[in-house]
Amino acid sequence: MRLPDGKGASIRLRRGASLADFAEKINADPAALVQALFNLGEMVTATASVSEETLQLLGAEINYDVQVVSPEDEDRELLESFDLQFGDDEGTAEDLAKRPPVVTVMGHVDHGKTRLLDTIRRTNEGAGEAGGITQGIGAYQTQVDVDGGERVITFLDTPGHEAFTAMRARGAKSTDLAILVVAADDGVMPQTVEAINHAKAADIPVVVAVNKIDKPEAAPDKIRGQLTEYGLVPEEYGGDTMFVDISAKAGTNIDALLEAVVLTADAALELTANPDMDAQGVSIEAHLDRGRGPVASVIVQRGTLRVGDSIVVGDSFGRVRRMLDEFGHDVEEAGPSRPVQVQGLNGVPGAGDNLLVVEDDRVARQIAAQRDARKRSAMQAKSRKRVSLEDLDSVLKETSTLNLILKGDNAGSVEALEDSLLDIEIDDEVQLNIIDRGVGAVTQTNVTLAAASDAVIIAFNVRAEGKATEEANAEGVDVRYYTVIYRAIEEIEQALKGMLKPIYEERDTGGAEIRALFKSSAIGTIAGCMVTDGKVKRNGKVRIVRDGNVITSDAKIQSLRHEKDDVNEISAGYECGMVLSYPDIQVGDLIQAYEEVEVPRT
Ligand code: GDP
């Protein structure tokens, strides 16, 4: 087959593209590319997504400069094709208005992050004229009096840097400022340092809450000293980080902390947004609600979101049917930094997905559909492990693949499940393939797909709907229900281990020493031995050791005699004659007998 020659031309390929996509771009025969890659030592099918390195490797081979386009670039281009862009305020400086800071609480486990968020939320419940008990919508706002003026702060309700980092990994900038909680009775701990690094990486300012000062053993000054070493120098020491001693439990100094947040934001950041444009924002949490359908909590970043707007959030779209605030009250519109729970989407978006108000439902649907298609192929690339020439043999003989379909109650749990499953360490002999995932009940479509591809369905906090169970039974599809992620992971891990070929371990059973050699014309060399420990067996495997070196490790005792009798085994203290499968033996050689025992995988 003739190989194409790109003569150095540049081509752009999407991350997760297949050889067929590549071939189409350069007008070549896909089979030629499969062949070329095969010659480079990798076997893939034309339609499988391949890694970025593979695309580039192949490109280099046939003289194309391959540029793999990142999902972010691709999304930007997608939006541009609809004359949209995400992330910039429209208009001039005059159109910008101040907006509240959005704050994440980070710090080591048990240092009081959750307690602090609760305490702030509770002061808020008493205050605001709306009043009422806050609902978990993933974020809330609170007020604080600073220099005689009332200021608002938005808090993300999920403490910890995992959520924060997960969102950032998707290119979402959800947070303006971090509160680092450090327990005064404990000090700087590993996750404290991690949190500092995450804040630095995101380039956001930090306010330090030195917590638990109600405790007698609290040593707030020690904390200041420790954090100085990590570049957080307290203002009182001449640095620019504000430290506030608080007790989340007793409610001490909470206002001072909030004031510090506002002052730090004012000093370090210019938080403005144009409130008069089509809203843009970020989804922070989403799930499927029994009565309401998909609900997504979003923080508006610029513009104003209104009931009735056509929106696209990640690969979901719809029209804002209803918006609720953190008190569960209906709101008609939400401006910059305001968290609201949105109803009316057709699906459940992921945390960190961006929200855009678009012209009409048609545009929203088109953008969502293109993102969905792209996500699918990217996922495919991610869940498929590469087959290389080295293991081509075993792949051809038998592929041990466990196909899975994941269903869960919200995008976060499905993602968490998928990530943990793909993290399971397994041998190359077995692969885990996640062929589909989604939010919501197990449907008949899921079962049909599972049946067609021998997949197991993992249902996390969801059940089967309609005729799905019936069909699963009829088709023999295994649907497994879990309510705890680690149980699911544990079982899959077990299943994978069960699929692995057994491992054998050599276990020594005894030893003998060669004392004399006898030649027999009929049977060759006979070793006259003394069994020194344990037992040796006829047909048993042995290692032969000479002067401390193993000469062979897989010889066999072909015949075993005690005096004139053939015996099956012989124990320590007895003499015997052996014929070994290894001919080149000498007096003084040690015979180590062993068995191969199957050991369970751990
Ligand atoms: P997280 O893991 O950082 O979210 O920590 P939590 O908020 O769950 O708090 C861990 C423990 O510390 C809980 O038992 C809290 O009641 C306790 N705690 C939190 N803040 C304070 C405080 O200011 N003083 C005291 N004495 N205990 C606190």
GROMACS .gro file of N, CA and C in nm, residues 379-498:
model
  360
  379MET      N    1  -1.376   1.032   2.556
  379MET     CA    2  -1.391   0.929   2.660
  379MET      C    3  -1.343   0.795   2.609
  380GLN      N    4  -1.377   0.771   2.484
  380GLN     CA    5  -1.338   0.646   2.422
  380GLN      C    6  -1.187   0.633   2.424
  381ALA      N    7  -1.121   0.743   2.389
  381ALA     CA    8  -0.975   0.742   2.385
  381ALA      C    9  -0.921   0.715   2.524
  382LYS      N   10  -0.988   0.774   2.623
  382LYS     CA   11  -0.940   0.762   2.759
  382LYS      C   12  -0.957   0.622   2.813
  383SER      N   13  -1.069   0.559   2.779
  383SER     CA   14  -1.096   0.431   2.843
  383SER      C   15  -1.032   0.315   2.769
  384ARG      N   16  -0.977   0.343   2.654
  384ARG     CA   17  -0.915   0.232   2.582
  384ARG      C   18  -0.766   0.230   2.607
  385LYS      N   19  -0.718   0.114   2.644
  385LYS     CA   20  -0.574   0.105   2.663
  385LYS      C   21  -0.512   0.058   2.533
  386ARG      N   22  -0.391   0.100   2.510
  386ARG     CA   23  -0.329   0.073   2.383
  386ARG      C   24  -0.284  -0.071   2.370
  387VAL      N   25  -0.299  -0.125   2.254
  387VAL     CA   26  -0.250  -0.258   2.228
  387VAL      C   27  -0.119  -0.244   2.152
  388SER      N   28  -0.012  -0.300   2.206
  388SER     CA   29   0.115  -0.285   2.136
  388SER      C   30   0.161  -0.421   2.083
  389LEU      N   31   0.262  -0.417   2.000
  389LEU     CA   32   0.308  -0.542   1.938
  389LEU      C   33   0.349  -0.646   2.040
  390GLU      N   34   0.410  -0.600   2.149
  390GLU     CA   35   0.456  -0.695   2.250
  390GLU      C   36   0.344  -0.787   2.297
  391ASP      N   37   0.226  -0.731   2.315
  391ASP     CA   38   0.121  -0.818   2.364
  391ASP      C   39   0.021  -0.856   2.255
  392LEU      N   40   0.063  -0.836   2.134
  392LEU     CA   41  -0.022  -0.871   2.021
  392LEU      C   42  -0.064  -1.018   2.027
  393ASP      N   43   0.034  -1.100   2.058
  393ASP     CA   44   0.011  -1.244   2.069
  393ASP      C   45  -0.105  -1.279   2.159
  394SER      N   46  -0.093  -1.229   2.281
  394SER     CA   47  -0.194  -1.264   2.379
  394SER      C   48  -0.327  -1.203   2.340
  395VAL      N   49  -0.321  -1.086   2.276
  395VAL     CA   50  -0.444  -1.021   2.236
  395VAL      C   51  -0.515  -1.106   2.130
  396LEU      N   52  -0.436  -1.159   2.039
  396LEU     CA   53  -0.496  -1.241   1.936
  396LEU      C   54  -0.552  -1.370   1.994
  397LYS      N   55  -0.477  -1.427   2.088
  397LYS     CA   56  -0.523  -1.553   2.146
  397LYS      C   57  -0.654  -1.534   2.220
  398GLU      N   58  -0.654  -1.439   2.311
  398GLU     CA   59  -0.778  -1.413   2.383
  398GLU      C   60  -0.768  -1.274   2.443
  399THR      N   61  -0.874  -1.199   2.428
  399THR     CA   62  -0.872  -1.068   2.491
  399THR      C   63  -0.953  -1.078   2.618
  400SER      N   64  -0.890  -1.053   2.727
  400SER     CA   65  -0.964  -1.047   2.851
  400SER      C   66  -1.003  -0.902   2.873
  401THR      N   67  -1.123  -0.870   2.834
  401THR     CA   68  -1.168  -0.732   2.847
  401THR      C   69  -1.296  -0.730   2.929
  402LEU      N   70  -1.299  -0.642   3.025
  402LEU     CA   71  -1.421  -0.625   3.099
  402LEU      C   72  -1.484  -0.494   3.052
  403ASN      N   73  -1.597  -0.506   2.984
  403ASN     CA   74  -1.668  -0.387   2.938
  403ASN      C   75  -1.767  -0.343   3.045
  404LEU      N   76  -1.772  -0.214   3.070
  404LEU     CA   77  -1.864  -0.162   3.172
  404LEU      C   78  -1.949  -0.048   3.117
  405ILE      N   79  -2.070  -0.042   3.169
  405ILE     CA   80  -2.154   0.075   3.144
  405ILE      C   81  -2.186   0.134   3.281
  406LEU      N   82  -2.158   0.261   3.301
  406LEU     CA   83  -2.179   0.323   3.432
  406LEU      C   84  -2.302   0.411   3.430
  407LYS      N   85  -2.387   0.391   3.528
  407LYS     CA   86  -2.501   0.482   3.545
  407LYS      C   87  -2.501   0.531   3.690
  408GLY      N   88  -2.529   0.658   3.710
  408GLY     CA   89  -2.528   0.711   3.846
  408GLY      C   90  -2.629   0.822   3.863
  409ASP      N   91  -2.643   0.866   3.988
  409ASP     CA   92  -2.747   0.965   4.018
  409ASP      C   93  -2.704   1.108   3.983
  410ASN      N   94  -2.574   1.132   3.973
  410ASN     CA   95  -2.534   1.263   3.926
  410ASN      C   96  -2.400   1.256   3.856
  411ALA      N   97  -2.371   1.361   3.782
  411ALA     CA   98  -2.251   1.360   3.698
  411ALA      C   99  -2.125   1.341   3.782
  412GLY      N  100  -2.126   1.401   3.902
  412GLY     CA  101  -2.008   1.391   3.988
  412GLY      C  102  -1.979   1.248   4.027
  413SER      N  103  -2.084   1.172   4.065
  413SER     CA  104  -2.058   1.037   4.111
  413SER      C  105  -2.017   0.947   3.996
  414VAL      N  106  -2.075   0.969   3.879
  414VAL     CA  107  -2.037   0.887   3.763
  414VAL      C  108  -1.890   0.912   3.729
  415GLU      N  109  -1.854   1.039   3.736
  415GLU     CA  110  -1.717   1.074   3.704
  415GLU      C  111  -1.621   1.017   3.808
  416ALA      N  112  -1.658   1.029   3.933
  416ALA     CA  113  -1.573   0.978   4.041
  416ALA      C  114  -1.554   0.828   4.023
  417LEU      N  115  -1.664   0.760   3.991
  417LEU     CA  116  -1.662   0.616   3.974
  417LEU      C  117  -1.572   0.580   3.856
  418GLU      N  118  -1.589   0.651   3.749
  418GLU     CA  119  -1.509   0.623   3.630
  418GLU      C  120  -1.361   0.645   3.658
  419ASP      N  121  -1.330   0.757   3.722
  419ASP     CA  122  -1.190   0.786   3.752
  419ASP      C  123  -1.130   0.678   3.840
  420SER      N  124  -1.204   0.638   3.944
  420SER     CA  125  -1.148   0.537   4.035
  420SER      C  126  -1.132   0.404   3.965
  421LEU      N  127  -1.229   0.371   3.878
  421LEU     CA  128  -1.219   0.242   3.809
  421LEU      C  129  -1.098   0.242   3.716
  422LEU      N  130  -1.078   0.352   3.648
  422LEU     CA  131  -0.966   0.355   3.554
  422LEU      C  132  -0.833   0.359   3.628
  423ASP      N  133  -0.840   0.390   3.757
  423ASP     CA  134  -0.718   0.392   3.838
  423ASP      C  135  -0.680   0.256   3.892
  424ILE      N  136  -0.770   0.159   3.880
  424ILE     CA  137  -0.740   0.027   3.934
  424ILE      C  138  -0.617  -0.027   3.862
  425GLU      N  139  -0.523  -0.072   3.941
  425GLU     CA  140  -0.399  -0.125   3.882
  425GLU      C  141  -0.424  -0.268   3.839
  426ILE      N  142  -0.415  -0.291   3.710
  426ILE     CA  143  -0.432  -0.427   3.664
  426ILE      C  144  -0.322  -0.462   3.567
  427ASP      N  145  -0.305  -0.590   3.550
  427ASP     CA  146  -0.203  -0.637   3.457
  427ASP      C  147  -0.240  -0.599   3.315
  428ASP      N  148  -0.141  -0.603   3.228
  428ASP     CA  149  -0.169  -0.573   3.088
  428ASP      C  150  -0.257  -0.678   3.023
  429GLU      N  151  -0.264  -0.794   3.089
  429GLU     CA  152  -0.341  -0.903   3.029
  429GLU      C  153  -0.490  -0.873   3.026
  430VAL      N  154  -0.532  -0.784   3.113
  430VAL     CA  155  -0.675  -0.758   3.125
  430VAL      C  156  -0.700  -0.611   3.102
  431GLN      N  157  -0.804  -0.579   3.028
  431GLN     CA  158  -0.835  -0.439   3.021
  431GLN      C  159  -0.976  -0.406   3.063
  432LEU      N  160  -0.988  -0.285   3.113
  432LEU     CA  161  -1.116  -0.236   3.158
  432LEU      C  162  -1.159  -0.133   3.055
  433ASN      N  163  -1.279  -0.151   3.008
  433ASN     CA  164  -1.326  -0.065   2.901
  433ASN      C  165  -1.459  -0.006   2.940
  434ILE      N  166  -1.465   0.123   2.956
  434ILE     CA  167  -1.593   0.184   2.992
  434ILE      C  168  -1.657   0.231   2.861
  435ILE      N  169  -1.760   0.158   2.821
  435ILE     CA  170  -1.812   0.185   2.687
  435ILE      C  171  -1.923   0.289   2.686
  436ASP      N  172  -1.982   0.314   2.802
  436ASP     CA  173  -2.084   0.418   2.806
  436ASP      C  174  -2.104   0.459   2.951
  437ARG      N  175  -2.145   0.582   2.970
  437ARG     CA  176  -2.173   0.627   3.105
  437ARG      C  177  -2.282   0.732   3.095
  438GLY      N  178  -2.354   0.750   3.206
  438GLY     CA  179  -2.458   0.851   3.201
  438GLY      C  180  -2.526   0.867   3.335
  439VAL      N  181  -2.607   0.972   3.344
  439VAL     CA  182  -2.681   1.000   3.466
  439VAL      C  183  -2.824   0.952   3.448
  440GLY      N  184  -2.879   0.891   3.553
  440GLY     CA  185  -3.019   0.849   3.547
  440GLY      C  186  -3.034   0.699   3.555
  441ALA      N  187  -3.159   0.653   3.551
  441ALA     CA  188  -3.191   0.512   3.568
  441ALA      C  189  -3.128   0.427   3.458
  442VAL      N  190  -3.116   0.296   3.488
  442VAL     CA  191  -3.069   0.202   3.386
  442VAL      C  192  -3.184   0.180   3.288
  443THR      N  193  -3.162   0.211   3.162
  443THR     CA  194  -3.269   0.203   3.063
  443THR      C  195  -3.254   0.079   2.977
  444GLN      N  196  -3.356   0.056   2.897
  444GLN     CA  197  -3.353  -0.057   2.805
  444GLN      C  198  -3.240  -0.041   2.703
  445THR      N  199  -3.216   0.084   2.665
  445THR     CA  200  -3.107   0.111   2.571
  445THR      C  201  -2.973   0.067   2.632
  446ASN      N  202  -2.953   0.097   2.761
  446ASN     CA  203  -2.830   0.055   2.827
  446ASN      C  204  -2.816  -0.097   2.821
  447VAL      N  205  -2.927  -0.166   2.848
  447VAL     CA  206  -2.923  -0.312   2.851
  447VAL      C  207  -2.893  -0.367   2.711
  448THR      N  208  -2.955  -0.307   2.610
  448THR     CA  209  -2.930  -0.353   2.474
  448THR      C  210  -2.783  -0.338   2.439
  449LEU      N  211  -2.727  -0.224   2.475
  449LEU     CA  212  -2.586  -0.201   2.446
  449LEU      C  213  -2.499  -0.302   2.523
  450ALA      N  214  -2.536  -0.325   2.649
  450ALA     CA  215  -2.459  -0.419   2.732
  450ALA      C  216  -2.462  -0.558   2.670
  451ALA      N  217  -2.581  -0.597   2.622
  451ALA     CA  218  -2.595  -0.730   2.563
  451ALA      C  219  -2.511  -0.741   2.437
  452ALA      N  220  -2.510  -0.634   2.361
  452ALA     CA  221  -2.437  -0.636   2.234
  452ALA      C  222  -2.286  -0.639   2.255
  453SER      N  223  -2.240  -0.588   2.368
  453SER     CA  224  -2.095  -0.579   2.385
  453SER      C  225  -2.046  -0.652   2.509
  454ASP      N  226  -2.127  -0.747   2.558
  454ASP     CA  227  -2.087  -0.824   2.674
  454ASP      C  228  -2.045  -0.737   2.790
  455ALA      N  229  -2.122  -0.634   2.817
  455ALA     CA  230  -2.083  -0.543   2.924
  455ALA      C  231  -2.162  -0.569   3.051
  456VAL      N  232  -2.103  -0.530   3.161
  456VAL     CA  233  -2.171  -0.533   3.290
  456VAL      C  234  -2.216  -0.390   3.317
  457ILE      N  235  -2.339  -0.376   3.371
  457ILE     CA  236  -2.387  -0.241   3.402
  457ILE      C  237  -2.368  -0.215   3.551
  458ILE      N  238  -2.305  -0.103   3.582
  458ILE     CA  239  -2.286  -0.062   3.721
  458ILE      C  240  -2.383   0.052   3.747
  459ALA      N  241  -2.475   0.029   3.839
  459ALA     CA  242  -2.575   0.131   3.869
  459ALA      C  243  -2.547   0.186   4.008
  460PHE      N  244  -2.512   0.313   4.012
  460PHE     CA  245  -2.476   0.373   4.140
  460PHE      C  246  -2.587   0.467   4.184
  461ASN      N  247  -2.655   0.427   4.293
  461ASN     CA  248  -2.766   0.506   4.347
  461ASN      C  249  -2.881   0.526   4.249
  462VAL      N  250  -2.890   0.440   4.148
  462VAL     CA  251  -3.004   0.446   4.058
  462VAL      C  252  -3.056   0.304   4.038
  463ARG      N  253  -3.180   0.292   3.989
  463ARG     CA  254  -3.239   0.161   3.964
  463ARG      C  255  -3.267   0.146   3.815
  464ALA      N  256  -3.317   0.028   3.781
  464ALA     CA  257  -3.355   0.008   3.642
  464ALA      C  258  -3.495   0.063   3.623
  465GLU      N  259  -3.525   0.110   3.504
  465GLU     CA  260  -3.660   0.164   3.481
  465GLU      C  261  -3.731   0.085   3.371
  466GLY      N  262  -3.864   0.091   3.374
  466GLY     CA  263  -3.945   0.027   3.271
  466GLY      C  264  -3.913  -0.120   3.255
  467LYS      N  265  -3.892  -0.159   3.132
  467LYS     CA  266  -3.870  -0.300   3.102
  467LYS      C  267  -3.722  -0.339   3.110
  468ALA      N  268  -3.639  -0.250   3.162
  468ALA     CA  269  -3.495  -0.274   3.160
  468ALA      C  270  -3.458  -0.402   3.235
  469THR      N  271  -3.518  -0.423   3.353
  469THR     CA  272  -3.483  -0.540   3.432
  469THR      C  273  -3.523  -0.668   3.359
  470GLU      N  274  -3.645  -0.665   3.305
  470GLU     CA  275  -3.696  -0.779   3.230
  470GLU      C  276  -3.600  -0.814   3.116
  471GLU      N  277  -3.563  -0.712   3.043
  471GLU     CA  278  -3.475  -0.733   2.930
  471GLU      C  279  -3.338  -0.784   2.974
  472ALA      N  280  -3.289  -0.727   3.086
  472ALA     CA  281  -3.158  -0.770   3.137
  472ALA      C  282  -3.163  -0.918   3.171
  473ASN      N  283  -3.273  -0.961   3.233
  473ASN     CA  284  -3.286  -1.103   3.267
  473ASN      C  285  -3.291  -1.189   3.142
  474ALA      N  286  -3.369  -1.142   3.045
  474ALA     CA  287  -3.384  -1.219   2.922
  474ALA      C  288  -3.251  -1.231   2.848
  475GLU      N  289  -3.173  -1.124   2.849
  475GLU     CA  290  -3.048  -1.121   2.774
  475GLU      C  291  -2.929  -1.172   2.855
  476GLY      N  292  -2.953  -1.197   2.984
  476GLY     CA  293  -2.843  -1.240   3.069
  476GLY      C  294  -2.742  -1.130   3.095
  477VAL      N  295  -2.792  -1.005   3.101
  477VAL     CA  296  -2.701  -0.893   3.131
  477VAL      C  297  -2.692  -0.874   3.282
  478ASP      N  298  -2.570  -0.861   3.328
  478ASP     CA  299  -2.546  -0.844   3.470
  478ASP      C  300  -2.558  -0.695   3.506
  479VAL      N  301  -2.659  -0.663   3.588
  479VAL     CA  302  -2.673  -0.524   3.634
  479VAL      C  303  -2.643  -0.524   3.783
  480ARG      N  304  -2.545  -0.446   3.824
  480ARG     CA  305  -2.507  -0.445   3.966
  480ARG      C  306  -2.539  -0.310   4.027
  481TYR      N  307  -2.603  -0.317   4.143
  481TYR     CA  308  -2.646  -0.193   4.209
  481TYR      C  309  -2.556  -0.164   4.328
  482TYR      N  310  -2.515  -0.040   4.338
  482TYR     CA  311  -2.431   0.000   4.451
  482TYR      C  312  -2.479   0.133   4.507
  483THR      N  313  -2.452   0.150   4.635
  483THR     CA  314  -2.479   0.281   4.694
  483THR      C  315  -2.351   0.340   4.752
  484VAL      N  316  -2.245   0.260   4.752
  484VAL     CA  317  -2.118   0.310   4.804
  484VAL      C  318  -2.014   0.288   4.695
  485ILE      N  319  -1.945   0.393   4.659
  485ILE     CA  320  -1.850   0.382   4.547
  485ILE      C  321  -1.743   0.277   4.572
  486TYR      N  322  -1.688   0.276   4.694
  486TYR     CA  323  -1.575   0.185   4.711
  486TYR      C  324  -1.615   0.039   4.702
  487ARG      N  325  -1.744   0.008   4.734
  487ARG     CA  326  -1.790  -0.131   4.718
  487ARG      C  327  -1.785  -0.169   4.570
  488ALA      N  328  -1.829  -0.077   4.488
  488ALA     CA  329  -1.829  -0.102   4.344
  488ALA      C  330  -1.686  -0.127   4.297
  489ILE      N  331  -1.597  -0.040   4.342
  489ILE     CA  332  -1.458  -0.052   4.298
  489ILE      C  333  -1.398  -0.183   4.344
  490GLU      N  334  -1.428  -0.217   4.471
  490GLU     CA  335  -1.376  -0.341   4.527
  490GLU      C  336  -1.421  -0.462   4.444
  491GLU      N  337  -1.548  -0.462   4.411
  491GLU     CA  338  -1.599  -0.578   4.337
  491GLU      C  339  -1.543  -0.587   4.196
  492ILE      N  340  -1.530  -0.473   4.132
  492ILE     CA  341  -1.474  -0.474   3.997
  492ILE      C  342  -1.330  -0.523   4.002
  493GLU      N  343  -1.261  -0.475   4.107
  493GLU     CA  344  -1.123  -0.515   4.122
  493GLU      C  345  -1.114  -0.667   4.137
  494GLN      N  346  -1.202  -0.722   4.219
  494GLN     CA  347  -1.207  -0.867   4.238
  494GLN      C  348  -1.234  -0.937   4.105
  495ALA      N  349  -1.332  -0.884   4.034
  495ALA     CA  350  -1.369  -0.945   3.906
  495ALA      C  351  -1.250  -0.947   3.813
  496LEU      N  352  -1.179  -0.835   3.810
  496LEU     CA  353  -1.065  -0.827   3.720
  496LEU      C  354  -0.958  -0.927   3.760
  497LYS      N  355  -0.942  -0.941   3.891
  497LYS     CA  356  -0.840  -1.036   3.937
  497LYS      C  357  -0.881  -1.179   3.902
  498GLY      N  358  -1.011  -1.202   3.910
  498GLY     CA  359  -1.061  -1.334   3.876
  498GLY      C  360  -1.035  -1.366   3.730
   0.00000   0.00000   0.00000
